[in-house]
Amino acid sequence: MDISTKTTDASPPAPQPAEAGQKRNGRGTTRPGDRIFLGLSRGSGVLLLVIMAAIAVFLTYRACLAISKDHTNFLTTFEWNTNLIPPSFGIAVLAFGTVVSSLVAMVLAVPVAVAIALFLTHYAPRRLSGPVGYVIDLLAAVPSIVYGLWGALVLVPHLNGLFGWLNDYFGWTGIFSWDGGAPRSMLTVGILLAIMILPIITNVSREVFRQVPQMHEEAALALGATRWEVIRMAVLPFGRSGVISASMLGLGRALGETMAVATVLSPDFTLHASLLNPGGGTFAQNIASKFGEATQDGRDALIASGLVLFVITLLVNGAARAIIARRKEYSGANA
């Protein structure tokens, strides 16, 4: 047998199955570490659902104790006085204050935040966008009580001089009514909340706008579009769902803000309310200012108002997720 025959008869080794190679290389899901991580992930998700359910059950139970004591008009009463016998309380005035102040904050903050994010990502030079972005990050880290002190000592006196005419002509709405001659109104709270949620919406929107594909912008420029037309046709449609998510994050903070609102409205701010003048505080501010001195019935009433705030927050987040999901389906259908 010659050498050429030996070389020709030699066959290459048979390839191994892909599954065997994956198991040998440790890439499959059969590794112990993968199973442990999967179990921890599932357990964390289940634990979160259990905590949310426990909070909902606790709030519902204590709210039922308060509402069951002949308070059939809990949702429509414009009064909060748990010192009466029997106590009289309702969440209509608190719902009005919470919703109005949050809406004012969103109307003021969202356009400004989106404009700042667009300026930092598409207009400002890098040597300017870096320091400005750093300052915005610092604003997001300022404690709520600092914002509240600034609002009470600086914002309130200046608003009294600038917008005092609003109290004369629109005080009946409950939004611009001054309390004791000082502008401790829902407008003041909304402006303060707008300043507080501005960094959150700006930071998230800025990161979303940075993810816009460069080819989309270059294609628009190649077609002769101006910089604003590029933003309007390529950047804003791409980042619409992200801006909605950022706005919902800001709205969540505005709905649940406590110390800043309580500081601006001050402990002496009482809930003077009627059908024609529904001015008042917010859910979080009312709970923080009255929980310490409340009786057992009063605490149950405050917990009932906390349940309403809990439901409002869930509805807002659910609506935001539905809008984002519909936007993704619409984008996928047009792709």
Phi, psi and omega in degrees: 000126182271176185290323182297324178294318178298320181292322181289323183286341182290125181255145179292154180295144182291137179293143179277151177301151182295324182294321178295321178295322179293318179295321180292324179277356178077027183262352181276176179276007181274356179290144179299323179296322178294319179294321179294316180295321178297318178295320178294321179296313178296319179297322178295318178296317178295320179298320178298317178295322179295318179296316178298318179295321179295319177298316180296319180294316179298312180297319181294318181297311180292328177292321178296324177298322181284316185287331183291347182271062176059038177244068182284341180255040182297326184276347186239355183283130178261054180203145177222100179212096181275000178275350177286162177236108356285158181295150179238122179205151177203157187260008181296315181292323179290320177297319178300311181296319181293313183292316183294314180297322179292320179293319176299317179297318181292318180298323181278325190272320188297309179299320180293318181296316178296320179295319178296318180297319178294321179296318182290330185265337188230349183238315187287142173292160185297324181291343177260322183294328179297304179298322179294318176298324178294320178295321178296320176299322178293324178297325179290339182267357180290132180296156183295323183294330177293316175300320180296317178296318177298319179295320182287323186266337184243308187292314183300310180298322181288325178293329180296325180277331184272320188238030178296333180292340178295326179293327182287324186256330185235018179296335182293342180286342184084355180267322185252008185288128178277146179252115178067029180086352179250145184283060176269072187236179178293333176295316178298315179297319180297320178295317179296317179295325177298319178295325183287322183271352180302315180296324181296310181295322181295314183296314181293317179296323179297317179292326178293317181293332177289341181272001179297130180302133181296330181294327179295316180292320179294324178294319178295320178295323179294333177277002177094015181285148174280175181297319178293322178294326175297317179295318184288324185264335185243317187280307184295317176298322180293320185264013184297314180295324177293322177295321177297317177298317178297320179295321179292326174297315177295320179295324177298321177289322180295321180292324185258005181295136187241296192292319180296317180293317180296325180290319180292315180285341178070154179297338181276358180284112183259161183270079174275112188220151173202179179293331180267339180224078185274038180287147181183192181265202179245171180301307184296318180295318181294320179295316183293323185277338186244352186290323184295323184259007183280149173283183180297318177294322179295321178293321176298322178294319178295322177294325176297319176294326175296326176296320178297317177297321178300316180293318179299317179297317178297319180294320179296314180294322177296319178296321178296317179295324178294319179296317180294318180296319178294323179295320179294320178296321179294319179294320179293326179290327180273352182287000000 
